[in-house]
XYZ file of C-alpha atoms in Angstrom:
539
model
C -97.068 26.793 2.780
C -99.855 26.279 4.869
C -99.647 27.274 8.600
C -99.435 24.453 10.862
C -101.464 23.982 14.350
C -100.180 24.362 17.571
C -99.842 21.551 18.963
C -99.609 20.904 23.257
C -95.939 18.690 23.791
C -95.958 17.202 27.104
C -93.073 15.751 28.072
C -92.949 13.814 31.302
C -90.018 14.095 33.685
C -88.564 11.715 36.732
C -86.251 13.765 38.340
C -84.490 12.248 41.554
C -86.004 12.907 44.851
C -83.049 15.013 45.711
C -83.540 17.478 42.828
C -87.190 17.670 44.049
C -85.771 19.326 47.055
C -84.369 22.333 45.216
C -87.531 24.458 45.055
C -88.908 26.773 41.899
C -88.334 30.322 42.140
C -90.046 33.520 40.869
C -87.864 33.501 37.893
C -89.129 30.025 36.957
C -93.152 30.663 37.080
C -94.727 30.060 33.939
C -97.001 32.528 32.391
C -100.897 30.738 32.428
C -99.206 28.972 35.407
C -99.292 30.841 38.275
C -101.799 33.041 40.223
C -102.564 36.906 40.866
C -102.239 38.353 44.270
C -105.056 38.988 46.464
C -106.981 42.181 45.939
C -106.507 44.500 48.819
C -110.088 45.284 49.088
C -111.144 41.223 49.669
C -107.693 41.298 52.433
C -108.782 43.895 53.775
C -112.711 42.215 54.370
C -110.939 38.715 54.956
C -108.224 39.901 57.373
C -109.275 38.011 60.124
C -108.754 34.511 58.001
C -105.481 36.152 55.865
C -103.675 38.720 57.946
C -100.988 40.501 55.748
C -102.703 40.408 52.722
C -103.408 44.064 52.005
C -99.528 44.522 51.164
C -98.086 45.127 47.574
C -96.850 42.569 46.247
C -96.174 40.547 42.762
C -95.449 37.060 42.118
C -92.555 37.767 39.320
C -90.937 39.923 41.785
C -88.374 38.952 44.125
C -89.075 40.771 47.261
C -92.722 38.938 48.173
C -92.707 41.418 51.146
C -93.437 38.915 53.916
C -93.803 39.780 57.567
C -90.814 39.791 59.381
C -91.537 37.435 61.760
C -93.103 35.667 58.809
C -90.856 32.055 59.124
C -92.081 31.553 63.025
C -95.798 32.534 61.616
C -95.662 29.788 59.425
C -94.149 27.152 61.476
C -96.408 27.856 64.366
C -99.468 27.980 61.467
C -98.061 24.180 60.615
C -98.043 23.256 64.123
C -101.558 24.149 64.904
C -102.701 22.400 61.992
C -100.651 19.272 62.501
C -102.193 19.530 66.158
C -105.698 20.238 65.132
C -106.203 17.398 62.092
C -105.362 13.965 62.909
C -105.378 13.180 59.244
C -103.160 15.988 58.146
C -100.118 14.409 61.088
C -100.745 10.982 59.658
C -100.854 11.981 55.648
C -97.182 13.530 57.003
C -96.041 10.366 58.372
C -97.287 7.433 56.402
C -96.440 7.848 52.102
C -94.134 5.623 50.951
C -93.687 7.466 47.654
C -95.243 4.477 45.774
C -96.555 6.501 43.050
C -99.857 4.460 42.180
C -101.415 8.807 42.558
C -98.725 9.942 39.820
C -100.600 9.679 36.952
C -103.914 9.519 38.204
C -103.615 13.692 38.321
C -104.669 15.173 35.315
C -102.463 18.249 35.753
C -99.475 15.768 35.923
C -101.180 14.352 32.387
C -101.706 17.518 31.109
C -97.872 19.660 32.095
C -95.543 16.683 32.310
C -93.893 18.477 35.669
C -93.290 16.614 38.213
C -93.993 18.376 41.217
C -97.434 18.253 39.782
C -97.592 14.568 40.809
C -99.395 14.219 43.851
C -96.749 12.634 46.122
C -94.938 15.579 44.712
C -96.800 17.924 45.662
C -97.138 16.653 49.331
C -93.792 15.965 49.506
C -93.592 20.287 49.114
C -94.988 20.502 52.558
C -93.533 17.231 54.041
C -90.099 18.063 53.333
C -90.983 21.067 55.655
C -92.972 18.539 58.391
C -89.356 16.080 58.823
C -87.014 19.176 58.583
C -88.844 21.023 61.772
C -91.179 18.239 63.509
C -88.940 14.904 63.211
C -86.233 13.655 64.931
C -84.275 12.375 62.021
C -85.072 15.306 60.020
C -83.661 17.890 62.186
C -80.234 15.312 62.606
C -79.861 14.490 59.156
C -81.883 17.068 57.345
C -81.568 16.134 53.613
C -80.675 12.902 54.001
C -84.047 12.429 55.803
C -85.645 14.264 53.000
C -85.670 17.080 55.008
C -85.281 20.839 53.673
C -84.999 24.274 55.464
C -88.074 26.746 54.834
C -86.769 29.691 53.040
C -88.399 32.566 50.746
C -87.716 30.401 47.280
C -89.481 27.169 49.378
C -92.708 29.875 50.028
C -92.742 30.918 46.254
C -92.483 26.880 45.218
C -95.484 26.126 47.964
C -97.817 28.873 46.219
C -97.301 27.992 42.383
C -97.556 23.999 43.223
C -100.603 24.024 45.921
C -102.402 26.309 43.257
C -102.108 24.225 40.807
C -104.450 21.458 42.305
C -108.098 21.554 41.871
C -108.661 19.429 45.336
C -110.939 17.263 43.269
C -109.254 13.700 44.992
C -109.171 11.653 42.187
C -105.353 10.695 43.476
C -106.794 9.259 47.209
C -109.491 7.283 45.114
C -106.162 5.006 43.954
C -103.599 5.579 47.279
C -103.401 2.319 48.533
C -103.201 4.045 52.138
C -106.130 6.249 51.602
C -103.860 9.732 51.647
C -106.385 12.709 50.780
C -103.600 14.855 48.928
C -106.739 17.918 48.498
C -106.895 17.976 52.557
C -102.641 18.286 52.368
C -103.260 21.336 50.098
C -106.302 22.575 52.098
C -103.763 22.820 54.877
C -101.120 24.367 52.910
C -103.307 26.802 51.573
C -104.237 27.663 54.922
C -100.546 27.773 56.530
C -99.642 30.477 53.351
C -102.637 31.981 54.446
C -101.314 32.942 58.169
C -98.392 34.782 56.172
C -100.670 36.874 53.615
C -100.017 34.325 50.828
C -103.033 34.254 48.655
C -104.160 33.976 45.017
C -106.889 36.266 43.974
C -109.593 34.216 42.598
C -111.380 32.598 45.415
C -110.891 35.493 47.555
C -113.342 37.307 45.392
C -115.730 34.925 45.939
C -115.677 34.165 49.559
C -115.685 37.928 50.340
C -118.358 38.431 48.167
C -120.703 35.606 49.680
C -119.954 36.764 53.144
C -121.463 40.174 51.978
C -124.262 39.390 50.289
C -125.283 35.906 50.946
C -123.666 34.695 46.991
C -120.043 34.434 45.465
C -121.216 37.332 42.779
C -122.345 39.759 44.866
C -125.896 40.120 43.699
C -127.729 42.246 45.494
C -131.579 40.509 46.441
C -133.296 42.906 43.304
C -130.669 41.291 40.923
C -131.530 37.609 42.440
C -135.475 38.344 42.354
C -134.821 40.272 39.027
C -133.342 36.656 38.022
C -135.990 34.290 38.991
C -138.874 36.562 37.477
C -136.765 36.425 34.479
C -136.702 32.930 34.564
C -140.401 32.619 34.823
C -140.796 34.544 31.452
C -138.770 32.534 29.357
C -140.393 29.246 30.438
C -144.299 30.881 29.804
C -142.338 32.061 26.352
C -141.860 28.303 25.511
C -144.319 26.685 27.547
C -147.451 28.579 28.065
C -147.401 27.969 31.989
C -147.149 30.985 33.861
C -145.150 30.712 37.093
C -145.417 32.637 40.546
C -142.131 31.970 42.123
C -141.848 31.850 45.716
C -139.240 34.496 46.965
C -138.430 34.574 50.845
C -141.185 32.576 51.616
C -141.870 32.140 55.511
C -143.268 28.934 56.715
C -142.345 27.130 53.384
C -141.430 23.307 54.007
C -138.332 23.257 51.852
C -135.551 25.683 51.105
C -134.057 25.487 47.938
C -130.420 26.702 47.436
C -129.135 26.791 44.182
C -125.542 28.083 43.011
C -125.124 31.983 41.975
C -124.180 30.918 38.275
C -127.602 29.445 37.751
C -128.541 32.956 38.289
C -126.968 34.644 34.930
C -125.125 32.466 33.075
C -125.279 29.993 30.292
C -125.692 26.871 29.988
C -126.360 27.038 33.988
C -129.909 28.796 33.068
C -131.472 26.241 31.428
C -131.175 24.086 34.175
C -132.265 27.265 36.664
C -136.048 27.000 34.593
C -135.499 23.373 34.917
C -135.549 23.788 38.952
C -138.722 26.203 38.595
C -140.669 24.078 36.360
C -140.166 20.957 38.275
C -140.950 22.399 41.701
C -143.979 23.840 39.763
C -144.756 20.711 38.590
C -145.049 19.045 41.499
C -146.793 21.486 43.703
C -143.372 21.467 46.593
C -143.881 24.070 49.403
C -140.632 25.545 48.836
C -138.904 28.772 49.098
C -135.844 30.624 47.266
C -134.162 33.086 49.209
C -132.126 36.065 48.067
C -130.175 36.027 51.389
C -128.863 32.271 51.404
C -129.127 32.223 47.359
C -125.292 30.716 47.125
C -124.697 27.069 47.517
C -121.672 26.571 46.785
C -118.720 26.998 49.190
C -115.176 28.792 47.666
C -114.070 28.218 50.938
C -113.067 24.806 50.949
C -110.589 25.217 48.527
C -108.841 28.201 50.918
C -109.149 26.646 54.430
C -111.482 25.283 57.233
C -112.994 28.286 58.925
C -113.817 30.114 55.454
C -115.644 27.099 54.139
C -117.605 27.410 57.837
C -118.307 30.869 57.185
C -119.778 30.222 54.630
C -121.191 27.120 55.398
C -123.522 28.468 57.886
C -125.599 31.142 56.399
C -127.827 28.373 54.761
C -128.684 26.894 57.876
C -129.062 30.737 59.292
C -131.724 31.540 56.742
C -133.311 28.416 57.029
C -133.530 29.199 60.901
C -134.918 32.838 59.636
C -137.596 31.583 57.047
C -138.820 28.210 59.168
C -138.302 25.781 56.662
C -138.226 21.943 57.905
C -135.336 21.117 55.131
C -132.842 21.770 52.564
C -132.891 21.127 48.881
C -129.346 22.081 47.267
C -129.260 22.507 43.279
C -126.468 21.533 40.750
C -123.323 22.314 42.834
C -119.916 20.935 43.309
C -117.979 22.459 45.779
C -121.829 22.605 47.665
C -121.510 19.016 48.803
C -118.018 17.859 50.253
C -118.824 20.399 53.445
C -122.196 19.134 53.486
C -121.492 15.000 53.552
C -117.645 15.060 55.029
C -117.601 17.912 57.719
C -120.800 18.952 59.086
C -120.397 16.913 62.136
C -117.847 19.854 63.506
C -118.504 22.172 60.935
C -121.585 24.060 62.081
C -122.998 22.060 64.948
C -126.118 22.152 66.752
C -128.296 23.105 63.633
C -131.330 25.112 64.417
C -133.658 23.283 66.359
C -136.653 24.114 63.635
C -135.107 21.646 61.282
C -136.340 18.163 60.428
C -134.665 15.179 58.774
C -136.105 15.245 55.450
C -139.112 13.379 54.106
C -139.846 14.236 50.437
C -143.984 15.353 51.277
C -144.623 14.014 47.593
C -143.985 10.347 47.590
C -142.748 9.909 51.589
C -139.329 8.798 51.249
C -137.360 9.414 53.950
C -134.068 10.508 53.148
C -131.734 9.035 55.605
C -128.540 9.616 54.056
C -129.324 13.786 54.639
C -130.543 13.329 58.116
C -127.027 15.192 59.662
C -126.899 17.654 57.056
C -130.958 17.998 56.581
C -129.921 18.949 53.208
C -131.117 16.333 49.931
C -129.541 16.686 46.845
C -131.452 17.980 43.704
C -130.875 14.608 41.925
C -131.855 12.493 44.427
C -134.670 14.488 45.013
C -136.049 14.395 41.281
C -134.938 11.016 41.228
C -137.200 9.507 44.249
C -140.258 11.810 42.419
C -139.639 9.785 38.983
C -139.120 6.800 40.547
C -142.397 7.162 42.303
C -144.084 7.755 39.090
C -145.646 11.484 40.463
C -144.432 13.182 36.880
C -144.948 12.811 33.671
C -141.835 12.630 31.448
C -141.304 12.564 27.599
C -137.918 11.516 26.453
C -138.198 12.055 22.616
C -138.240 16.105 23.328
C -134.374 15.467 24.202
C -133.963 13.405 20.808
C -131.820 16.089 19.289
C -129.723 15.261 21.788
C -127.121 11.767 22.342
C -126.163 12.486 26.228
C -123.182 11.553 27.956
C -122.309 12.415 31.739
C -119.852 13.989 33.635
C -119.566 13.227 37.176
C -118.928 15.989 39.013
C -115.428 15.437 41.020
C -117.191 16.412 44.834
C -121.106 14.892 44.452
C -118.903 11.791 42.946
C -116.217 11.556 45.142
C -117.070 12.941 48.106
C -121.128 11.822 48.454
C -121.195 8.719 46.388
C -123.793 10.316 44.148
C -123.416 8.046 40.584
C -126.588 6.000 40.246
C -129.259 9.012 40.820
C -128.058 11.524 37.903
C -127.746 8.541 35.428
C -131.254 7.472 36.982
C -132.310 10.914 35.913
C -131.219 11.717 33.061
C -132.163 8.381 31.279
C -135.723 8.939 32.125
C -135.866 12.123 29.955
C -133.656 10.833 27.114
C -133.547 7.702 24.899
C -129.929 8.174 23.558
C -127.344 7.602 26.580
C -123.712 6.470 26.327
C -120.879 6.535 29.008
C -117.529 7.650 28.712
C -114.685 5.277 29.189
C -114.990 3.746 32.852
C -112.050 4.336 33.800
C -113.002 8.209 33.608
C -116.197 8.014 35.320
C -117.872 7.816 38.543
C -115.187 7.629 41.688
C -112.538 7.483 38.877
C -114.112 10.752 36.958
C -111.289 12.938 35.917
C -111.851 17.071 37.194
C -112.620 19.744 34.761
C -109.394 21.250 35.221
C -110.800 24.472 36.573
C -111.414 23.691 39.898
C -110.731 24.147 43.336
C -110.009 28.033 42.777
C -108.617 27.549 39.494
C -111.637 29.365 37.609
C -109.567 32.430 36.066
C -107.964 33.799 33.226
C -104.509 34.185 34.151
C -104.215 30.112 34.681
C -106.099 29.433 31.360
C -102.784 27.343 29.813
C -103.249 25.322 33.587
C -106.892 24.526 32.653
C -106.922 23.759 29.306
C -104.015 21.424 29.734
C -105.907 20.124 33.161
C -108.916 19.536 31.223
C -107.126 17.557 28.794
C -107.877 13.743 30.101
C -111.657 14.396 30.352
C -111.616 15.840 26.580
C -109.732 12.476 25.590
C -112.332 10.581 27.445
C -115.320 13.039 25.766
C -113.741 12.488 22.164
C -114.154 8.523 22.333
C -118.086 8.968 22.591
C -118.267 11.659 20.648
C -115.921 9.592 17.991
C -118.079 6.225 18.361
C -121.656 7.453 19.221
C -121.979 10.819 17.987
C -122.194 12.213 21.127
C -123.497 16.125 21.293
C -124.031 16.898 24.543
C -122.258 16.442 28.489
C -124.710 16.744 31.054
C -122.960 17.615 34.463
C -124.131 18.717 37.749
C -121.592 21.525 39.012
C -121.554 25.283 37.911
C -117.818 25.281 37.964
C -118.354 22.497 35.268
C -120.615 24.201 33.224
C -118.483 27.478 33.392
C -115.551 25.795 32.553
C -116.266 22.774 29.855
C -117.360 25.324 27.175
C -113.897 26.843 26.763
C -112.230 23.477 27.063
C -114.808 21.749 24.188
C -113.581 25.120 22.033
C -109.822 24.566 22.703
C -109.699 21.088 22.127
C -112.071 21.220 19.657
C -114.757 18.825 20.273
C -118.237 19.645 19.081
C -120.357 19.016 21.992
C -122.525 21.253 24.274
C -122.725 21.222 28.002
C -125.829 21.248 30.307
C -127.487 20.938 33.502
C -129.559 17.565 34.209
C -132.669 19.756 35.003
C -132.226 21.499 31.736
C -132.516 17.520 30.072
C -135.690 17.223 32.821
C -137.601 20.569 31.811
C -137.331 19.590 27.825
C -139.131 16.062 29.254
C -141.249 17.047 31.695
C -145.258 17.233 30.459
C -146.640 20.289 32.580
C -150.205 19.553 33.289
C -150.855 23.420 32.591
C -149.676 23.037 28.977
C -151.991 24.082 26.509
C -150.363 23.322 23.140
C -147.973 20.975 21.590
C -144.255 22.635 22.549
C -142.289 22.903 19.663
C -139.095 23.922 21.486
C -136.536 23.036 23.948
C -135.679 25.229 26.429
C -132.687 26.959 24.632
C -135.046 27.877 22.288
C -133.713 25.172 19.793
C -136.852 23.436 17.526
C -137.094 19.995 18.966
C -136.334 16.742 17.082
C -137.843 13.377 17.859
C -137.128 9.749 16.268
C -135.385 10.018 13.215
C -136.467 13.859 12.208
């Protein structure tokens, strides 16, 4: 008899609020559910943001080993933070549990638990909030929806605000404009005051507070990289390439993410970057001290993502660069557009709102952050007519997009990729649209979530945006997802092999260095930059 498939059962629950209020325990964490511990080694580095964390301790056991004093820690941790973000005290006060978020959440889509709705998942912490900072919580406690904050309530607040990607698609439909990411940015920080910590991000942010990138590549590794780079495109194009390296005086910094360093299919959108600049002839400058745009620290809390935040602008003080171009990044952007106003302020004085030098635009939008976005930068070049572009090398591919949950949702960035990419392809089509643009459904992976022990998390995460891939690839044939994160381009290949969908995943500068006509090209190019032979028209 032959073996059937697994197949994924979801089955959704609607449990009463006052069954909500009994909280998970140890014994009820699902394996490919729940998170590692922090590694002593990043506590230890970190300690000053997560005190506590260098203890033993396992999330299947019972004893979690918290400080003594480790109830008053918290509450005083959610008092500060109630005190500190006006949104955070009103997102406590003003939910009416109307549930227009609840299945807007892909992880609600994808496990069918309830707590994974995202009133549910606030209501974790606000059941906290009314027991200890409202009247008619303390008097009639669960009556009021109130509950008392014990060990079990901890446990429940780590597996639930871990299993969130912070990637807002819920606010984007809360008819009072609740930002359920910043709830969990909060909670993540108030578990963070007691030593509470997955292991994941931690990794990262230590890592890029080392080194100046979230893999810990020393600046040999990161030169090593770009010369690399270099090669491959002279391989396939002829054009030999000096790359600038720590370049002093440049007029542009360009920050890229660390995966666009090593790993596939984040490289062929790295070349892309090179050849472009090239291209163009842009003063510009990589750095191997600043060579990490993205920021791990806004899914852990405020003053990690700052940390972070501000050895770009530190480097650009360093080299003298007027302005900032940022690659193909998520995570890169929300600190960028949403908190640089109290993030990192005064910027060095040496930087100037940005004016692309090749076709004069001013970029307006940027003038806060002084840092432009790669698409809107290649954008304003194309539209300006200063390259030369031919769409039938991309014929062997039909192109759909992704939007990216932050550069979507948090900067309003839809029309430039699109703008992009369909000047260097002829064969376009767009998912369904009510999985695109501010509606675009996450990759599953995000917001810390990038790791093996939460695979069953992601895969099931991913699942809406796979549905949403299979229509196009279904009605148009579609072969390949352009999106503009590294987290994206990490995570999509597993998910097209799980849910088996034949379809490969790429950067929207890979799509612009198969188009792009390099004056310095000698000879015909026969092939893309994955090596692949290219196809035009009908071939």
């Amino acid at each position: 008899m032959e073996e059937q498939p697994e197949v994924v059962k979801i089955e959704q629950k609607f449990p009463s609020w006052r069954d909500m209020l009994k909280p998970v325990t140890e014994k009820d964490f699902k394996h490919g559910f729940y998170h590692y511990p922090i590694l002593k080694r990043d506590a230890e580095y970190l300690k000053d943001y997560i005190p506590f964390g260098t203890r033993d301790w396992d999330p299947l056991d019972k004893d979690w080993k918290l400080p003594e004093d480790w109830k008053e820690r918290f509450l005083n941790a959610f008092k500060d933070k109630l005190e500190k973000y006006r949104p955070f005290k009103l997102y406590m006060d003003i939910c009416v549990r109307c549930g227009a978020c609840a299945d807007k959440c892909h992880y609600y889509l994808g496990t069918g638990d309830p707590k994974n709705m995202p009133v549910a998942r606030a209501e974790l912490l606000r059941s906290i909030y009314r027991r200890y900072f409202t009247k008619s919580g303390r008097i009639f406690k669960e009556w009021a929806g109130a509950r008392e904050l014990t060990e079990d309530v901890v446990k429940e607040l780590y597996y639930y605000l871990y299993q969130c990607s912070l990637c807002r698609r819920c606010s984007a439909f809360c008819p009072y404009g609740i930002d359920t990411a910043e709830i969990v940015w909060r909670g993540r920080e108030i578990l963070n005051s007691i030593g509470v910590t997955h292991r994941f991000t931690p990794i990262s942010i230590a890592a890029c507070a080392r080194t100046g990138n979230h893999l810990g590549l020393l600046p040999g590794g990161m030169a090593g990289a770009l010369q690399s780079a270099a090669e491959d495109i002279a391989e396939i194009t002829g054009v030999e390439i000096e790359v600038p390296i720590n370049k002093k005086g440049a007029e542009v910094l360009f920050v890229a993410p660390s995966g666009d360093y090593f790993a596939t299919p984040h490289w062929f959108g790295f070349m892309g970057y090179i050849m472009f600049f090239h291209e163009i002839g842009l003063d510009y400058t990589w750095s191997t001290y600043a060579g990490e745009g993205g920021n791990f620290g806004t899914f852990q809390s405020y003053e990690l993502a700052k940390l972070l935040n501000q050895k770009i602008y530190h480097e650009a003080e360093r080299l003298g660069v007027k302005w900032i171009i940022g690659g193909e990044c998520g995570h890169m952007w929300r600190d960028k557009h949403q908190f640089m106003a109290t993030m990192n302020y005064p910027l060095p004085s040496t930087l100037e709102d940005p004016v692309n030098p090749i076709t004069g635009t001013y970029f307006e939008n940027a003038a806060e952050s002084k840092m432009v976005h790669i698409a809107e930068f290649v954008a304003d070049v194309i539209k300006h007519k200063k390259v030369k572009l031919d769409k039938s090398r991309n014929d062997h591919w039909k192109v759909t997009f992704h939007d990216s949950c932050n550069p979507a949702r948090a900067m309003g960035l839809f029309e430039e990729p699109r703008y992009v990419i369909q000047s260097c392809c002829n064969y376009f089509y767009e998912m369904p649209e009510h999985t695109i643009r501010e509606k675009t459904y996450c990759c599953g992976s995000g917001g810390g979530n990038l790791t093996e022990e939460v695979m069953d998390l992601r895969m099931r995460g991913g699942m809406p945006r796979a549905l949403a891939l299979k229509e196009v690839v279904k009605k148009h044939g579609v072969n390949f997802m352009c999106t503009i994160c590294a987290q994206d381009k990490a995570a999509f290949p597993i998910l097209m092999e799980y849910w088996k969908l034949p379809v490969e995943i790429g950067a929207m500068m890979e799509l612009v260095g198969n188009a792009l006509i390099m004056k310095d090209e000698e000879q015909e190019r026969t092939l893309d930059l994955r090596g692949n032979p290219l196809k035009r028209g009908e071939e």
